[in-house]
Every structure is written in C-alpha cells, then in structure tokens.
mmCIF file of N, CA and C in Angstrom:
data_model
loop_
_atom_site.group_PDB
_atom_site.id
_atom_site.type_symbol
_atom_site.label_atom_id
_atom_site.label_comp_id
_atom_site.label_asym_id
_atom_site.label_seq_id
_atom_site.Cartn_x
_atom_site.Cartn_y
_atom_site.Cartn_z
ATOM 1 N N UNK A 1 -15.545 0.741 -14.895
ATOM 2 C CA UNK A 1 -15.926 0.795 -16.291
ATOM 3 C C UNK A 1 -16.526 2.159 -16.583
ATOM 4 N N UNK A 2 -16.173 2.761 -17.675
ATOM 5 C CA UNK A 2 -16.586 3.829 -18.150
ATOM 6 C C UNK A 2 -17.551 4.049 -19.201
ATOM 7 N N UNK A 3 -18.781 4.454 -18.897
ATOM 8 C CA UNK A 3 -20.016 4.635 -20.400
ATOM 9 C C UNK A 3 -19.892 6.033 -20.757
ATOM 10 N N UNK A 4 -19.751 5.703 -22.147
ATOM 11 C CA UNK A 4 -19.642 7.221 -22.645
ATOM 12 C C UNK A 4 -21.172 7.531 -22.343
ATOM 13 N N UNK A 5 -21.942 6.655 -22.429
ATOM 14 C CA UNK A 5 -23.671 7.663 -22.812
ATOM 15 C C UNK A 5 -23.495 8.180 -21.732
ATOM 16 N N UNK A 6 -23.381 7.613 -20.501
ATOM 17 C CA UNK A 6 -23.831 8.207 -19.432
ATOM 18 C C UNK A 6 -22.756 8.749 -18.375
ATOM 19 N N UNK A 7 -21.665 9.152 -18.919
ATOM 20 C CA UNK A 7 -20.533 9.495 -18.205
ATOM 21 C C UNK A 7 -20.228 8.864 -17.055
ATOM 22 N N UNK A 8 -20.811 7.756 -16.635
ATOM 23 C CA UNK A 8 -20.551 7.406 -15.207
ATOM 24 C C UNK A 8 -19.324 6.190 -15.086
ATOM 25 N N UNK A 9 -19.116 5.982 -13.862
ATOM 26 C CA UNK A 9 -18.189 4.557 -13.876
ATOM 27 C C UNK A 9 -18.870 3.556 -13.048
ATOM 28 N N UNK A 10 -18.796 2.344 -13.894
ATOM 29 C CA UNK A 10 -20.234 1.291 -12.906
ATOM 30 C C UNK A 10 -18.610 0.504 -12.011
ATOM 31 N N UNK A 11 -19.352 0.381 -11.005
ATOM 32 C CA UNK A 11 -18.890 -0.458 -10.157
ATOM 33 C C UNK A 11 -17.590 -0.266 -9.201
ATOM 34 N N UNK A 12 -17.165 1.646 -9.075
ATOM 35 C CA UNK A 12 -16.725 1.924 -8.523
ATOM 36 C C UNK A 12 -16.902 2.740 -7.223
ATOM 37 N N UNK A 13 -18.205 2.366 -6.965
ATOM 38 C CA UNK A 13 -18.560 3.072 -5.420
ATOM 39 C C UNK A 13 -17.913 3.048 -4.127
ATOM 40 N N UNK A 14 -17.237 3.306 -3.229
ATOM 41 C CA UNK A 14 -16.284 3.291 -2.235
ATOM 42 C C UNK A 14 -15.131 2.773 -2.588
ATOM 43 N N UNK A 15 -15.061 2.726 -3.524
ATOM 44 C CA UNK A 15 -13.417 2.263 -3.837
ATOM 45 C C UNK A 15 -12.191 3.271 -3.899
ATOM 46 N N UNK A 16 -11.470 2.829 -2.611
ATOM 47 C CA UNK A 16 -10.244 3.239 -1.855
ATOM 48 C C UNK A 16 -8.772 3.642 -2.972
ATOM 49 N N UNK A 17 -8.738 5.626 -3.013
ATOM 50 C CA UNK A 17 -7.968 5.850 -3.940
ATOM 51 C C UNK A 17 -6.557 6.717 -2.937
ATOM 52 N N UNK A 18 -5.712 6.768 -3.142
ATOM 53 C CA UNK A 18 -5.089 7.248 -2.305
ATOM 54 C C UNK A 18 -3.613 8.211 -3.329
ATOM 55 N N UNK A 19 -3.720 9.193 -3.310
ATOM 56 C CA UNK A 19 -3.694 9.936 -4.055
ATOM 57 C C UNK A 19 -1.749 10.740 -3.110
ATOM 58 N N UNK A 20 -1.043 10.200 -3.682
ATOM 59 C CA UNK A 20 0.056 10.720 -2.710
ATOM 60 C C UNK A 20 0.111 11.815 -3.245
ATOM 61 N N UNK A 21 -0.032 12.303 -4.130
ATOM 62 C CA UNK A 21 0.663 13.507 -4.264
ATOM 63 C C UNK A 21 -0.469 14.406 -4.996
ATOM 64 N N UNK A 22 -0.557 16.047 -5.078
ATOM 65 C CA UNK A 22 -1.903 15.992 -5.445
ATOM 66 C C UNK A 22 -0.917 16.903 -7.025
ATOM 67 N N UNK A 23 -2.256 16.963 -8.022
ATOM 68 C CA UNK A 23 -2.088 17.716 -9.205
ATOM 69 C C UNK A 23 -1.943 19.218 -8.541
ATOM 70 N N UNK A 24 -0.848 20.290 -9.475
ATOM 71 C CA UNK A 24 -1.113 21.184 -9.347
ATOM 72 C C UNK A 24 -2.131 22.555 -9.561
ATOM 73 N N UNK A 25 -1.821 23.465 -8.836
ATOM 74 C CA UNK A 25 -2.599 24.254 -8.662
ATOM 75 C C UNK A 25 -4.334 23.898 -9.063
ATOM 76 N N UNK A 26 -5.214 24.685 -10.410
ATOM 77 C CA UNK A 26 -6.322 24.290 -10.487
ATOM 78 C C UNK A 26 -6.766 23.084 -10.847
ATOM 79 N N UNK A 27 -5.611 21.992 -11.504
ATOM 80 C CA UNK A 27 -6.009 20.832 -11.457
ATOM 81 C C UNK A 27 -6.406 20.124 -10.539
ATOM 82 N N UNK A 28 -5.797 20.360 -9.232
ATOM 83 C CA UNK A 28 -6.360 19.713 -8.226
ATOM 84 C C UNK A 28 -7.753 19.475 -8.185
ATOM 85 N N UNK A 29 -8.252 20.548 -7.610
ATOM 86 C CA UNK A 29 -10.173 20.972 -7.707
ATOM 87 C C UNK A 29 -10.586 19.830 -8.435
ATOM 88 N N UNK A 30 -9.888 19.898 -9.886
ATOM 89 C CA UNK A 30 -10.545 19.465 -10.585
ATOM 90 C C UNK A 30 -10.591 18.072 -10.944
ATOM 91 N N UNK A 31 -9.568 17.147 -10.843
ATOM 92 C CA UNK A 31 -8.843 16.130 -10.355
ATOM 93 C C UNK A 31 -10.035 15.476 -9.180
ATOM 94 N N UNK A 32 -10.052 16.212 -8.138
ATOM 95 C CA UNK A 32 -10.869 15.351 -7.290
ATOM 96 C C UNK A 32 -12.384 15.046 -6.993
ATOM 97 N N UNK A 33 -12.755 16.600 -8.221
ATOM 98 C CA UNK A 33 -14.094 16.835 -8.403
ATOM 99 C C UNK A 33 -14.607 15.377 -9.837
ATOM 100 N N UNK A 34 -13.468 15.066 -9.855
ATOM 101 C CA UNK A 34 -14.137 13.476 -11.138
ATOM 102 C C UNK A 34 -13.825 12.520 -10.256
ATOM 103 N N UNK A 35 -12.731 12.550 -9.541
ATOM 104 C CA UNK A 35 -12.741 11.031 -8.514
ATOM 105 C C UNK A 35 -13.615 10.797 -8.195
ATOM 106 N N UNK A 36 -13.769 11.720 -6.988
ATOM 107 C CA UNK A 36 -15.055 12.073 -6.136
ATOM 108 C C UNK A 36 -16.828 11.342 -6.784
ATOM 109 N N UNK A 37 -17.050 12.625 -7.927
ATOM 110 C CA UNK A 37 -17.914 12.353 -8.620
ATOM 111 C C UNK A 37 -18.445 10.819 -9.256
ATOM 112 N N UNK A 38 -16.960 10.022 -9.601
ATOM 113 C CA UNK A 38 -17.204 8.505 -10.041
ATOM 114 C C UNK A 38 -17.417 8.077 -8.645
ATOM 115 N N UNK A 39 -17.692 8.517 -7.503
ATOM 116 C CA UNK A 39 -18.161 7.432 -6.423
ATOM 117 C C UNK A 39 -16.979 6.698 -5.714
ATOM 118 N N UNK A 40 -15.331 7.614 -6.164
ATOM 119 C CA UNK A 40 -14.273 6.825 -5.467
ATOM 120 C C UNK A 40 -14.213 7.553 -4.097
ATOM 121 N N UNK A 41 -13.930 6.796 -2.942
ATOM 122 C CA UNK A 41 -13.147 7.401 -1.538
ATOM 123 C C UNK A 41 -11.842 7.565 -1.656
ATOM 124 N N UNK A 42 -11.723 9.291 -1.853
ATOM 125 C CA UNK A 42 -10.181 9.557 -2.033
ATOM 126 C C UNK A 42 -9.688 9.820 -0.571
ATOM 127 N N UNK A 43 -8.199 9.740 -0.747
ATOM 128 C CA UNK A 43 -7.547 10.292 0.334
ATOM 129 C C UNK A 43 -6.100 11.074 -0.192
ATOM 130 N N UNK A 44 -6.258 12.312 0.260
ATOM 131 C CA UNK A 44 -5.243 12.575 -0.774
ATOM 132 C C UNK A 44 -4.234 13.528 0.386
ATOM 133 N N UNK A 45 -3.137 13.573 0.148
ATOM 134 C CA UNK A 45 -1.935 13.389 0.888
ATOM 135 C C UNK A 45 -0.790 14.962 -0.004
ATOM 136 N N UNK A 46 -1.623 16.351 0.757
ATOM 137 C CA UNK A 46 -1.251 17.751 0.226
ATOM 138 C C UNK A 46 -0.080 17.877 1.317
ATOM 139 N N UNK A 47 0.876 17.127 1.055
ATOM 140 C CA UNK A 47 2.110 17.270 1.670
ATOM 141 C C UNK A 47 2.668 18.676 0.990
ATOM 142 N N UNK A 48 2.595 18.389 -0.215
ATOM 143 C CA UNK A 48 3.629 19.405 -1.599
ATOM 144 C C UNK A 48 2.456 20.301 -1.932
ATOM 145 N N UNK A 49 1.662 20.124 -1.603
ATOM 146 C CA UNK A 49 0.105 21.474 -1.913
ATOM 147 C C UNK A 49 0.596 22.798 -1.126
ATOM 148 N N UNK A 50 1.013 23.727 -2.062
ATOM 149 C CA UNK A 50 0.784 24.923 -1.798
ATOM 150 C C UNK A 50 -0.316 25.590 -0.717
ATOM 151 N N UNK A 51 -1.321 25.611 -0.985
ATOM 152 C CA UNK A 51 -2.458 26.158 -0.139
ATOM 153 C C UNK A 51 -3.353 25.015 0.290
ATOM 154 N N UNK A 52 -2.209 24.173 1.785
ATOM 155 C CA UNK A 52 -2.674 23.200 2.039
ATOM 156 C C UNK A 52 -4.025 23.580 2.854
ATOM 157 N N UNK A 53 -3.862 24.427 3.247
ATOM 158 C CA UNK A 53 -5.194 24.849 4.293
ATOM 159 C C UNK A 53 -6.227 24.880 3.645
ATOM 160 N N UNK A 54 -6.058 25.531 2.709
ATOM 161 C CA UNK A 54 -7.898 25.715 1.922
ATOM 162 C C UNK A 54 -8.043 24.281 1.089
ATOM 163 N N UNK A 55 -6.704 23.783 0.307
ATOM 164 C CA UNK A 55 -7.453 22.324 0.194
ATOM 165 C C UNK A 55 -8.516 21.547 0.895
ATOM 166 N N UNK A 56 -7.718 21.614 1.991
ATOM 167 C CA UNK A 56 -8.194 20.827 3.273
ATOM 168 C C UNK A 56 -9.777 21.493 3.412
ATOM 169 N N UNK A 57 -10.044 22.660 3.212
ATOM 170 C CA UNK A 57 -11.348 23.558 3.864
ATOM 171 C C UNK A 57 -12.182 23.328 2.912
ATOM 172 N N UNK A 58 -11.489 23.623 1.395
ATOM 173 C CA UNK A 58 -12.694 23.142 0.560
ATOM 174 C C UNK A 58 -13.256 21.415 0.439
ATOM 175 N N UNK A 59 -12.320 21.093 0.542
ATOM 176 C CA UNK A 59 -12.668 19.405 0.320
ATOM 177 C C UNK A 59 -12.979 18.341 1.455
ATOM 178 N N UNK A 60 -13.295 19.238 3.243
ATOM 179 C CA UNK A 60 -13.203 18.487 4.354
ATOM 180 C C UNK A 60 -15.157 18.079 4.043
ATOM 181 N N UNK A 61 -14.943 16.669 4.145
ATOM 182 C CA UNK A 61 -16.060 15.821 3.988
ATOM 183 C C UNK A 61 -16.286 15.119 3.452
ATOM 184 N N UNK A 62 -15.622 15.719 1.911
ATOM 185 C CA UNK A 62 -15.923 14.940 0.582
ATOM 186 C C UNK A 62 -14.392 14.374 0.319
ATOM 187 N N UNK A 63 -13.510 14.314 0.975
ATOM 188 C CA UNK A 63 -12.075 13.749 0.765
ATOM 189 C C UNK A 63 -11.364 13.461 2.209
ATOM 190 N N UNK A 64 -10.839 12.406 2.021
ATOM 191 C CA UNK A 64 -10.005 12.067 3.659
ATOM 192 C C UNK A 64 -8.659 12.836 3.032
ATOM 193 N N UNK A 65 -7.848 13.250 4.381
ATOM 194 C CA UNK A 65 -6.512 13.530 3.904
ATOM 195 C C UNK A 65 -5.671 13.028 5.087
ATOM 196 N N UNK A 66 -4.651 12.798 4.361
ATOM 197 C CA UNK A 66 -3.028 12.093 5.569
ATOM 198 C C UNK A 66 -2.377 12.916 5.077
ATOM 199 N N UNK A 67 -1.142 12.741 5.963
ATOM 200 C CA UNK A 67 0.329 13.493 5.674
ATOM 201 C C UNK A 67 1.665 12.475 5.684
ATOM 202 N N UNK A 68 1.938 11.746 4.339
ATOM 203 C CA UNK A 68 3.288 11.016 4.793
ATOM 204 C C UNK A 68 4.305 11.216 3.855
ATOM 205 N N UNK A 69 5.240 11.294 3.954
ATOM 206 C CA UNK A 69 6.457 11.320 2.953
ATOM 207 C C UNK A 69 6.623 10.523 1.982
ATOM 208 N N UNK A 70 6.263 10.717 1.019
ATOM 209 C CA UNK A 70 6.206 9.431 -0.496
ATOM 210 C C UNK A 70 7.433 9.182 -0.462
ATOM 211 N N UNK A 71 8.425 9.519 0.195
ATOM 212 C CA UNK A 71 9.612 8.989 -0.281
ATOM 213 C C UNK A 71 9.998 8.320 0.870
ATOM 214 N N UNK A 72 9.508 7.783 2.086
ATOM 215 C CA UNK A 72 9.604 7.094 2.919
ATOM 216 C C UNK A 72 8.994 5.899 3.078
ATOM 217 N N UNK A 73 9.673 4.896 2.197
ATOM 218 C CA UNK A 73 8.673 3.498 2.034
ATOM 219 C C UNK A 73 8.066 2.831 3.362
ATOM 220 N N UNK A 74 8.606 3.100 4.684
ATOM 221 C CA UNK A 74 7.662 2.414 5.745
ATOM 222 C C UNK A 74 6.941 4.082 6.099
ATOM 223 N N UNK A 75 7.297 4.919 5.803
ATOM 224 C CA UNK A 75 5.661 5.798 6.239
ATOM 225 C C UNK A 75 4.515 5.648 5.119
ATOM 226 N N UNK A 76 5.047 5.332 3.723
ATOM 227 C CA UNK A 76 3.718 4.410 3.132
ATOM 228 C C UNK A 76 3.193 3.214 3.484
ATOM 229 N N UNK A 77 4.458 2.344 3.979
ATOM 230 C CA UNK A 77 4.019 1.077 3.562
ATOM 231 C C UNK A 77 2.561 1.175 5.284
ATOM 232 N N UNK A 78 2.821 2.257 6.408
ATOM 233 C CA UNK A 78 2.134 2.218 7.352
ATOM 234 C C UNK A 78 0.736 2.766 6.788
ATOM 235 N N UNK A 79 0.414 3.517 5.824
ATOM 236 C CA UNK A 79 -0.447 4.569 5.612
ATOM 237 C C UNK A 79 -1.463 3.662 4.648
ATOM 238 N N UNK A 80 -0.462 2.791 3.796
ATOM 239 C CA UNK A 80 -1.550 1.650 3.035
ATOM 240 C C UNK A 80 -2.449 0.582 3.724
ATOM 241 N N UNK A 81 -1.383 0.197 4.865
ATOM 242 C CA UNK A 81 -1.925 -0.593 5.996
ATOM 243 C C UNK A 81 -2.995 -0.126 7.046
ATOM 244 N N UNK A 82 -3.211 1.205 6.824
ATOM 245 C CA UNK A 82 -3.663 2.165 7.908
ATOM 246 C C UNK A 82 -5.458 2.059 8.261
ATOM 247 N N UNK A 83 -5.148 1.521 9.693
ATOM 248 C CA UNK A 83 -6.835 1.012 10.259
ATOM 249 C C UNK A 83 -7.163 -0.734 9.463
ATOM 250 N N UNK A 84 -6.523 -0.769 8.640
ATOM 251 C CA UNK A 84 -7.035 -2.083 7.955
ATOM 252 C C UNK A 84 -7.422 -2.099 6.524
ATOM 253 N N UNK A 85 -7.755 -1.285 6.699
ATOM 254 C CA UNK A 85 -8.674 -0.490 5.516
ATOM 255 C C UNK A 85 -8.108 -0.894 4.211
ATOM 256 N N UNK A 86 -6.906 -0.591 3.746
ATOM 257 C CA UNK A 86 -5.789 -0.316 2.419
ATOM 258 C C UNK A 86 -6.608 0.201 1.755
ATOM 259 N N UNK A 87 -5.714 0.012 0.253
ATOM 260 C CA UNK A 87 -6.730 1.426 -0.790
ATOM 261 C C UNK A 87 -6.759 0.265 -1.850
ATOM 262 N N UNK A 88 -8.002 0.255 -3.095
ATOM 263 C CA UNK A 88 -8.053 -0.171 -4.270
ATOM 264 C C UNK A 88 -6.837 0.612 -5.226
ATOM 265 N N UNK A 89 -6.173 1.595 -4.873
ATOM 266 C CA UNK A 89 -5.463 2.520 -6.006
ATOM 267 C C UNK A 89 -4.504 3.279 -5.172
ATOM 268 N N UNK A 90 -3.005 3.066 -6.005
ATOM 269 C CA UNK A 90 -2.282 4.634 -5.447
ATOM 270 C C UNK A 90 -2.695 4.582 -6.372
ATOM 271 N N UNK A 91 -1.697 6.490 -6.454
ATOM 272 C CA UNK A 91 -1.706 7.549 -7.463
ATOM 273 C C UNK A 91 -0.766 8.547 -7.371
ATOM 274 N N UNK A 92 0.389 8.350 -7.955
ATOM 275 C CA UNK A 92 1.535 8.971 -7.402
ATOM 276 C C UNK A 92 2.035 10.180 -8.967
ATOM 277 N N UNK A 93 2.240 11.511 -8.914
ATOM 278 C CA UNK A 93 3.028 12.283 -9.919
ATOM 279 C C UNK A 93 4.208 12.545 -9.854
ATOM 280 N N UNK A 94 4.636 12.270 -8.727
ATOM 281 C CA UNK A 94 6.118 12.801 -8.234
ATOM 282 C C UNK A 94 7.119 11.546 -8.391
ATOM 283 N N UNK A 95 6.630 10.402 -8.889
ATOM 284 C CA UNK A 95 7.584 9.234 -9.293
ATOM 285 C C UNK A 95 7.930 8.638 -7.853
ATOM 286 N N UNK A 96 7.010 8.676 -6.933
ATOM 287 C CA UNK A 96 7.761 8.040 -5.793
ATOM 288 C C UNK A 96 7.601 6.488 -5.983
ATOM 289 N N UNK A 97 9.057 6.311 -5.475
ATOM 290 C CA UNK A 97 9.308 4.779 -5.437
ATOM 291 C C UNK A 97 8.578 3.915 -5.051
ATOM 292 N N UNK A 98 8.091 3.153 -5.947
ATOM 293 C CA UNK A 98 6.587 2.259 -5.405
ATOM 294 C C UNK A 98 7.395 0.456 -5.096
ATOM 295 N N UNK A 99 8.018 0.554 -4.795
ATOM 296 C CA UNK A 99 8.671 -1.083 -4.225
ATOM 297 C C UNK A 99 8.290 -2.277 -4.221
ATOM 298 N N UNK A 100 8.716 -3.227 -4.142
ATOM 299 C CA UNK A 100 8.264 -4.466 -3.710
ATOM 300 C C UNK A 100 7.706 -4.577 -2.509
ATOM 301 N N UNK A 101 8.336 -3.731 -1.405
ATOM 302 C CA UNK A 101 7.701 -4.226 -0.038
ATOM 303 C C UNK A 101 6.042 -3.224 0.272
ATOM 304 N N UNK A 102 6.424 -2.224 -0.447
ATOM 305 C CA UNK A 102 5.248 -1.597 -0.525
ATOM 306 C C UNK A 102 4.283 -1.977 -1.412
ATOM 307 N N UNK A 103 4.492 -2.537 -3.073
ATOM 308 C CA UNK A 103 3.275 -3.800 -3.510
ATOM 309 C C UNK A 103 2.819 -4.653 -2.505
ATOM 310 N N UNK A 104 3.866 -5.755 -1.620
ATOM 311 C CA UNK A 104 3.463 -6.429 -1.436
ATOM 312 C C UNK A 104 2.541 -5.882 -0.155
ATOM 313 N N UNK A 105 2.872 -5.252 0.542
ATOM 314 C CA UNK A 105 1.827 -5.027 1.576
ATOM 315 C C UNK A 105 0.883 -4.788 1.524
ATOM 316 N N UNK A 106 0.454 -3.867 0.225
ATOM 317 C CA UNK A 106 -0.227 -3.303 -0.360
ATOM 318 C C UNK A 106 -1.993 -4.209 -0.722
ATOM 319 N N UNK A 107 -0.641 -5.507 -1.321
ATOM 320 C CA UNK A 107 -1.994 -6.448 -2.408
ATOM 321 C C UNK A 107 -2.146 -7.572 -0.941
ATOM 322 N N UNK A 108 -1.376 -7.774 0.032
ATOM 323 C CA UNK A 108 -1.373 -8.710 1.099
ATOM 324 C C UNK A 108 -2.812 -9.036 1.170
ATOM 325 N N UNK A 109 -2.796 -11.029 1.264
ATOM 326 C CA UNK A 109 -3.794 -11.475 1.860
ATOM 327 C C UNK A 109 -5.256 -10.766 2.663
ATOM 328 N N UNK A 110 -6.103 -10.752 2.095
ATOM 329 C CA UNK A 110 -7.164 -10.168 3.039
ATOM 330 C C UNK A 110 -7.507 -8.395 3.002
ATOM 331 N N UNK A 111 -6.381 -7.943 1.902
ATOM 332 C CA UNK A 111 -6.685 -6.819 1.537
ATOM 333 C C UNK A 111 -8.035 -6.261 0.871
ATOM 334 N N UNK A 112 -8.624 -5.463 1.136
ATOM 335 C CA UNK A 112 -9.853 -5.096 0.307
ATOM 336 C C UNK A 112 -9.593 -5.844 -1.359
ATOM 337 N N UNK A 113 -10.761 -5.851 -2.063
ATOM 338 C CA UNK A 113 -10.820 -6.187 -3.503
ATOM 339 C C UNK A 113 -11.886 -6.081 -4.267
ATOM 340 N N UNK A 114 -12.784 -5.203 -3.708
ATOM 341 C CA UNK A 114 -13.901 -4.535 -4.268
ATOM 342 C C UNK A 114 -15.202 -5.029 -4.258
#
C-alpha cells in the first residue's frame, strides 16, 4: 500500500522481487533505489546490463543478483524455485514468456505469501 503523506509502502518489508530484466541505462539506479527504499528484497538478473560489473559493485549488499536466461522457462522455472525461497513478484521488460508451468511453480503450495 502506498501513502501519499508519507511516501512509504506499509506492509512490504522483505518481500521477494525478482526483477529479470533490469531498466536501462540511468533508470536502473533509479528503479532499484525505490524498490529497495519501499523495504522490497530485490534480485535482479543484469544478464542484458551493459555495465554488468559496476551494477553488481554499486548495488552488492543492498540487491541479490542471478544470471538466467528469461527465455529459458526451466532456467526460470529453477531460479523461482531457488533455495525455497520463491519471490512475492516477477518483473519482466523484455516480454519474456511467463507460462503456465512457470505460474504454476511459481504460486505452488507452500510458496511464500507475505
């Protein structure tokens, strides 16, 4: 939930965002500097990031990162499943194919739910 008075979002503290693909160039920064800021655990996946290295340098602590092919539905459907964990959220720009087998694994029994 979003309050305008107080710019914040209630009730999204550790909630699991997983970010396949990232915004370009300075959007990025900026993109993860409001995730972040609302209290979400991103993980964001600079496969297609230009200057994957300094992503990685500026944001190591305050962002998890993976590497999988959005267009490879079992290297997502492994990465949603990944440790147990799953995510409250993709977040995809590149239109990758979001499937049935990848919903369903996704929302599967016993999955996180906030």
């Amino acid at each position: 939930m979003y309050s305008a008075d107080s710019g914040q979002v209630g009730g999204v503290d550790g909630m699991r965002i997983l970010l396949l693909d990232a915004a370009p160039g300075e959007l990025l920064d900026r993109e993860l500097e409001r995730l972040v800021g609302y209290g979400l655990a991103v993980t964001l996946n600079p496969r297609r990031v230009e200057d994957r290295a300094g992503v990685v340098q500026r944001w190591a602590g305050r962002a998890e990162f993976t590497d999988v092919d959005l267009f490879d539905e079992a290297a997502l459907i492994e990465e949603v499943l990944r440790d147990g964990q799953g995510y409250h959220a993709l977040k995809s720009r590149a239109g990758a194919p979001l499937r049935a087998a990848l919903l369903a694994a996704g929302t599967a029994v016993g999955r996180p739910t906030g």
